[in-house]
Short mmCIF file of C-alpha atoms in Angstrom, two decimals:
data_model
loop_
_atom_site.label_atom_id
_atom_site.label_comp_id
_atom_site.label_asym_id
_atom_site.label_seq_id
_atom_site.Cartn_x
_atom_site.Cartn_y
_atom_site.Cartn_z
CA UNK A 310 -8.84 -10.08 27.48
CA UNK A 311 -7.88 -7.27 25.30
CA UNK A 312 -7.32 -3.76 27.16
CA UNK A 313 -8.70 -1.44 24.71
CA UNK A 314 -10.94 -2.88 21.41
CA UNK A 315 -11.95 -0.99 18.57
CA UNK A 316 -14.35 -2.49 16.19
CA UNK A 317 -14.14 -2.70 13.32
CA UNK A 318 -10.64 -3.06 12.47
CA UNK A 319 -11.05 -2.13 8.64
CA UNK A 320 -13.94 -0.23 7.27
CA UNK A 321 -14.21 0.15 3.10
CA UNK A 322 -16.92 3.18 2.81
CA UNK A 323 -18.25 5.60 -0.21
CA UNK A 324 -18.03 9.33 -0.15
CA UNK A 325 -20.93 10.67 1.58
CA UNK A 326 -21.95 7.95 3.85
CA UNK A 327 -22.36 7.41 7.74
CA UNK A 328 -20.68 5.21 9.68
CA UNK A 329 -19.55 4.24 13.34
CA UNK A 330 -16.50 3.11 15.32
CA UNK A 331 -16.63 1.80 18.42
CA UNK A 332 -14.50 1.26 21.36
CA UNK A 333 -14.61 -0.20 25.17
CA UNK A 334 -12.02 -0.85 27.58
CA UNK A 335 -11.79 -3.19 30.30
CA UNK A 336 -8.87 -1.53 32.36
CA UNK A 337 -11.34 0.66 34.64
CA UNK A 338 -9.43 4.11 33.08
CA UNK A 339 -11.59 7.70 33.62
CA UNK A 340 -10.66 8.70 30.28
CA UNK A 341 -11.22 7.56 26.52
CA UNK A 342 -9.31 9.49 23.40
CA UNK A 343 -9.56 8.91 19.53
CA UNK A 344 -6.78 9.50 17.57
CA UNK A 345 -6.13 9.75 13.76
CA UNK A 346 -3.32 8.91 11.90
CA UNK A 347 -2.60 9.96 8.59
CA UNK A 348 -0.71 8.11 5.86
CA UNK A 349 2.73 9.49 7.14
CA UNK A 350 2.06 7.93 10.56
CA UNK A 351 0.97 11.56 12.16
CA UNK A 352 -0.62 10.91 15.55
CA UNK A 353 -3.33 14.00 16.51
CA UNK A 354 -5.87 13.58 18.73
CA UNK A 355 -9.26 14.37 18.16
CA UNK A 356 -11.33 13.96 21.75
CA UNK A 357 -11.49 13.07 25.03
CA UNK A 358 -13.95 12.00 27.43
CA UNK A 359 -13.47 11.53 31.25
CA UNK A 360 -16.32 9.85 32.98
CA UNK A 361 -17.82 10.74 30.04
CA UNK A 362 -17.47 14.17 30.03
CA UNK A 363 -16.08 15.98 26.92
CA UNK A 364 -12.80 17.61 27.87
CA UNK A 365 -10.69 17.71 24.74
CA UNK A 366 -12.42 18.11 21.54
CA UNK A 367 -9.62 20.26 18.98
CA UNK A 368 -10.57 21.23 15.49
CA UNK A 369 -12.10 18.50 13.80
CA UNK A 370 -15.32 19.16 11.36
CA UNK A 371 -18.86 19.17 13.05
CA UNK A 372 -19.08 16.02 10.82
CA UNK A 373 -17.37 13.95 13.35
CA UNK A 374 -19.51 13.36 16.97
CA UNK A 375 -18.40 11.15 20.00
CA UNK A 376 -20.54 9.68 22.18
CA UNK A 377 -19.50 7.99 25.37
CA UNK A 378 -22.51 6.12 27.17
CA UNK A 379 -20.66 4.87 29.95
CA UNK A 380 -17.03 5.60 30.94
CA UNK A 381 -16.05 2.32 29.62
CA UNK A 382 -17.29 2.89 25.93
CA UNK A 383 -16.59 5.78 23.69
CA UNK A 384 -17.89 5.46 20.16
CA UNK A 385 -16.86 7.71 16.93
CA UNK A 386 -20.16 8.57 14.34
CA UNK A 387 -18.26 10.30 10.93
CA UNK A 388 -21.34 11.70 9.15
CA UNK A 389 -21.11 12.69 5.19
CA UNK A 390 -17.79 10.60 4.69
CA UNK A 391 -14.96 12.47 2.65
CA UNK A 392 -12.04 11.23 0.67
CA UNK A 393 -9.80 13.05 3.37
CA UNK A 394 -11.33 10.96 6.41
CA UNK A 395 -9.14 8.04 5.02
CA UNK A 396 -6.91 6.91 8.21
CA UNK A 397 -6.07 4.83 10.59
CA UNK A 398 -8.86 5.92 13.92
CA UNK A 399 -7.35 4.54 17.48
CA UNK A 400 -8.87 4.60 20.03
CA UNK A 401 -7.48 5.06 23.63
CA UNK A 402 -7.26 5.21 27.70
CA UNK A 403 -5.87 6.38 30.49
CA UNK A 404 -6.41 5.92 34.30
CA UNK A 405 -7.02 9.23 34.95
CA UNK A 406 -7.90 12.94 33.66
CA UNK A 407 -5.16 13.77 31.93
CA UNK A 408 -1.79 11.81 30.14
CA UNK A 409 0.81 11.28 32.92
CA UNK A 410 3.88 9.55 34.16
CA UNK A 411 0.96 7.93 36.81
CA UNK A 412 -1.71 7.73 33.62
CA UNK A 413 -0.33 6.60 30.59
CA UNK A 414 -2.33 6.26 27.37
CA UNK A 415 -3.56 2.47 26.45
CA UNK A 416 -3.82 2.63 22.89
CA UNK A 417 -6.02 -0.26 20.45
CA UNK A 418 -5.22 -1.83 17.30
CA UNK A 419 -6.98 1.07 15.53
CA UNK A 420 -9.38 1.40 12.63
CA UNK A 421 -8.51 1.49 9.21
CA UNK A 422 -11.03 3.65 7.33
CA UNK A 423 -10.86 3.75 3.94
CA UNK A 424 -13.28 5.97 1.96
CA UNK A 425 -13.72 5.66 -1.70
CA UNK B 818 2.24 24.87 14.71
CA UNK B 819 4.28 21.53 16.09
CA UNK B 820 5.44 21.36 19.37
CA UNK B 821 7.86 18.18 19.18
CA UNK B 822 10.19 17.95 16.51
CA UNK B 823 11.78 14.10 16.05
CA UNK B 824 14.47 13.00 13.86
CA UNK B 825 15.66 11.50 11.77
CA UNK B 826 12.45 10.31 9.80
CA UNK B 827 13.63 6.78 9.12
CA UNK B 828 16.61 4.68 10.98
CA UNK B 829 18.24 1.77 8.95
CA UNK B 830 20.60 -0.16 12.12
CA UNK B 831 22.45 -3.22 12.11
CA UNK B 832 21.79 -5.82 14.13
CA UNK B 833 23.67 -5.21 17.47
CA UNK B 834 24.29 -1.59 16.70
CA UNK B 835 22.92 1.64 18.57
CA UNK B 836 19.37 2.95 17.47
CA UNK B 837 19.35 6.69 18.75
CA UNK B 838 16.18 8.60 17.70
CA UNK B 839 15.95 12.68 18.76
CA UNK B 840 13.26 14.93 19.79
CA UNK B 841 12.98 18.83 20.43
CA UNK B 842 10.43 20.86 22.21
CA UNK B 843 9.09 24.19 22.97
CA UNK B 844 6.82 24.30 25.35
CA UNK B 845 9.12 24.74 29.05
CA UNK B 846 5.71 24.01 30.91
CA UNK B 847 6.00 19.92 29.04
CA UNK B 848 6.77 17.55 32.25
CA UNK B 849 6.20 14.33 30.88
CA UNK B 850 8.09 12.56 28.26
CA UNK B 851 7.31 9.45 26.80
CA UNK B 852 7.95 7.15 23.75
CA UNK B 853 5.65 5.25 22.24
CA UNK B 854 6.46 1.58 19.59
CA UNK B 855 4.50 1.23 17.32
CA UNK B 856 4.63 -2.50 15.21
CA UNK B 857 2.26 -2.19 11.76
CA UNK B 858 -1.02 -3.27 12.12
CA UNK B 859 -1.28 -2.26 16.16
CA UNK B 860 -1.40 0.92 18.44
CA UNK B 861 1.13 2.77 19.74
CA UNK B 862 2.41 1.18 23.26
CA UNK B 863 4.35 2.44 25.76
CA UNK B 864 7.90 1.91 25.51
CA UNK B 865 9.25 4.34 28.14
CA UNK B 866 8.98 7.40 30.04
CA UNK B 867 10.98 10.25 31.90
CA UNK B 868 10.09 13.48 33.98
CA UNK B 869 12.08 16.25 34.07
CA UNK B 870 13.53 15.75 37.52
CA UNK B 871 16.25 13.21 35.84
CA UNK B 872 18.69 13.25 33.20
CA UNK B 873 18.29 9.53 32.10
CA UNK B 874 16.11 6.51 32.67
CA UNK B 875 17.00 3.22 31.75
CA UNK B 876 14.51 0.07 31.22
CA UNK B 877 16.59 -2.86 29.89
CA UNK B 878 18.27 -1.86 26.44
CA UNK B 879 16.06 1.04 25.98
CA UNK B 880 17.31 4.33 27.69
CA UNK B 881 16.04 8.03 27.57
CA UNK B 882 18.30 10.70 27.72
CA UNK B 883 17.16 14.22 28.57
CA UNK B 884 18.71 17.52 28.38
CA UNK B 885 16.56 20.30 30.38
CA UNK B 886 18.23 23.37 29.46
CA UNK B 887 18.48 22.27 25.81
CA UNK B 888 15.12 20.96 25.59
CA UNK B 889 16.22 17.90 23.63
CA UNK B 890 15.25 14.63 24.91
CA UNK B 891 16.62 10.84 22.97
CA UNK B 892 15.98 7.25 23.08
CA UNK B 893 18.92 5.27 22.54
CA UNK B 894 18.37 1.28 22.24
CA UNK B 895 21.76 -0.19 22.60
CA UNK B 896 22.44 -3.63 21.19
CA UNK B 897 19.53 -3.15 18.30
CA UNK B 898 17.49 -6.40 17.46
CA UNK B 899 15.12 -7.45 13.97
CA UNK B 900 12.33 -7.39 16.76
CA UNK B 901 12.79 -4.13 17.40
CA UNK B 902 11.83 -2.87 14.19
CA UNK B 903 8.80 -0.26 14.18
CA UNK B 904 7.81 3.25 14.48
CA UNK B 905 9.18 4.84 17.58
CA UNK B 906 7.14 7.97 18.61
CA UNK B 907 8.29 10.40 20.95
CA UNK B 908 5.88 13.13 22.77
CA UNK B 909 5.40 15.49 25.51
CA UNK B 910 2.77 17.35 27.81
CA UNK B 911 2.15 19.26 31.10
CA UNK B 912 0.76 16.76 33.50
CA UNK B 913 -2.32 17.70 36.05
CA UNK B 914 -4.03 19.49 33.33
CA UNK B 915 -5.85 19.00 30.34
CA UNK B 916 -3.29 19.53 28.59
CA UNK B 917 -2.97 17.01 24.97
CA UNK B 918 -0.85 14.55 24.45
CA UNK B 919 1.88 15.99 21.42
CA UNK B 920 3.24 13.52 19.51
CA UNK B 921 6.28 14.06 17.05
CA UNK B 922 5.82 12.67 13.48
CA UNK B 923 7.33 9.10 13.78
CA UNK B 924 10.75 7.04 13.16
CA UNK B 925 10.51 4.44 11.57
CA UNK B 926 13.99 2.39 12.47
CA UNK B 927 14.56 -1.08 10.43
CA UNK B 928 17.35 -3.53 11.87
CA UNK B 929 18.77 -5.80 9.92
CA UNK B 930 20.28 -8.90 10.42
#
């Protein structure tokens, strides 16, 4: 009964390749997030979708596209894979629009990208 | 340009001691403060929170103490276990908005036995 899964949890890629992430949550929240973390443990987020509606979406290359079918799902497509993209992706909820003392953020186990 | 500054980087505690982890911010329109553990291998969970409206909140050994005028907010975890080893992760926003999420860059506290 896990809140928020990401799969997969490790993904081994070459330069220049596509590949997905995805990500559903069963906790009912409005509003999905992906997060990177770098190798120092830097958390920045990337998007957000409420009701899947884009509402955050900060400077991150045009190679990197979100797509939320449903509110429950919000998957992460990283075309033309670069060395740099190597991180740790998590994904994440919240019950409502934004992060609050009444809508915390529900993070996963995250995905461990490694591009080589 | 950050917006939450933690410190120190890394923590080294002995078992039953005081863990006390800092953070700083700029932004005077930030009313929601919370602190995130983080154990390797998982996400970052929710540890504990605090508005504005209160100098300290206290959840079992874990306590947040916040200074307003200073803009300083701390988490101090009294009586330090092993188990509470991981990457503590303060952060801040303006609630009601869309305002992000800022997180500072980590602690990572080790107790030993």
């Amino acid at each position: 009964d896990t809140a928020v899964s990401q799969t997969p949890k490790y993904l081994v890629t070459q330069m220049g390749n596509d590949k997905s992430i995805k990500c559903e949550q069963n906790l009912g929240h409005d509003t999905m997030y992906w997060y990177k973390q770098d190798s120092k443990k830097f958390l920045k987020i990337m998007f957000s979708y409420n009701n899947k509606e884009l509402i955050i979406n900060e400077t991150v290359p045009n190679r990197f596209s979100p797509k939320s079918p449903d509110k429950a799902h919000l998957n992460l497509h990283i075309n033309s894979l670069e060395l740099g993209d190597s991180a740790v992706y998590f994904c994440a909820s919240s019950p409502y629009r934004d992060s609050s003392y009444n809508s915390p953020l529900h993070f996963g186990n995250g995905t461990r990208l490694t591009v080589t | 340009q950050q917006q939450v500054k933690q410190s120190p980087q890394s923590l080294i505690v002995q078992k039953g001691g005081i863990s006390i982890i800092n953070c700083a911010y700029e932004n005077t329109a930030f009313d929601y403060f919370p602190w995130y553990q983080q154990f390797p291998g998982k996400g970052p969970a929710l540890l504990i929170a605090i508005r504005p409206d209160v100098s300290e909140k206290k959840e079992g050994r874990f306590t947040i103490s916040f200074n307003k005028s200073a803009k300083q907010f701390s988490l101090h975890i009294m009586d330090s276990q092993p188990g509470d080893s991981a990457t503590y992760f303060c952060a801040a926003t303006t609630q009601g908005g869309s305002e992000k999420l800022v997180f500072g860059k980590g602690t990572k506290l080790t107790v030993n036995p």
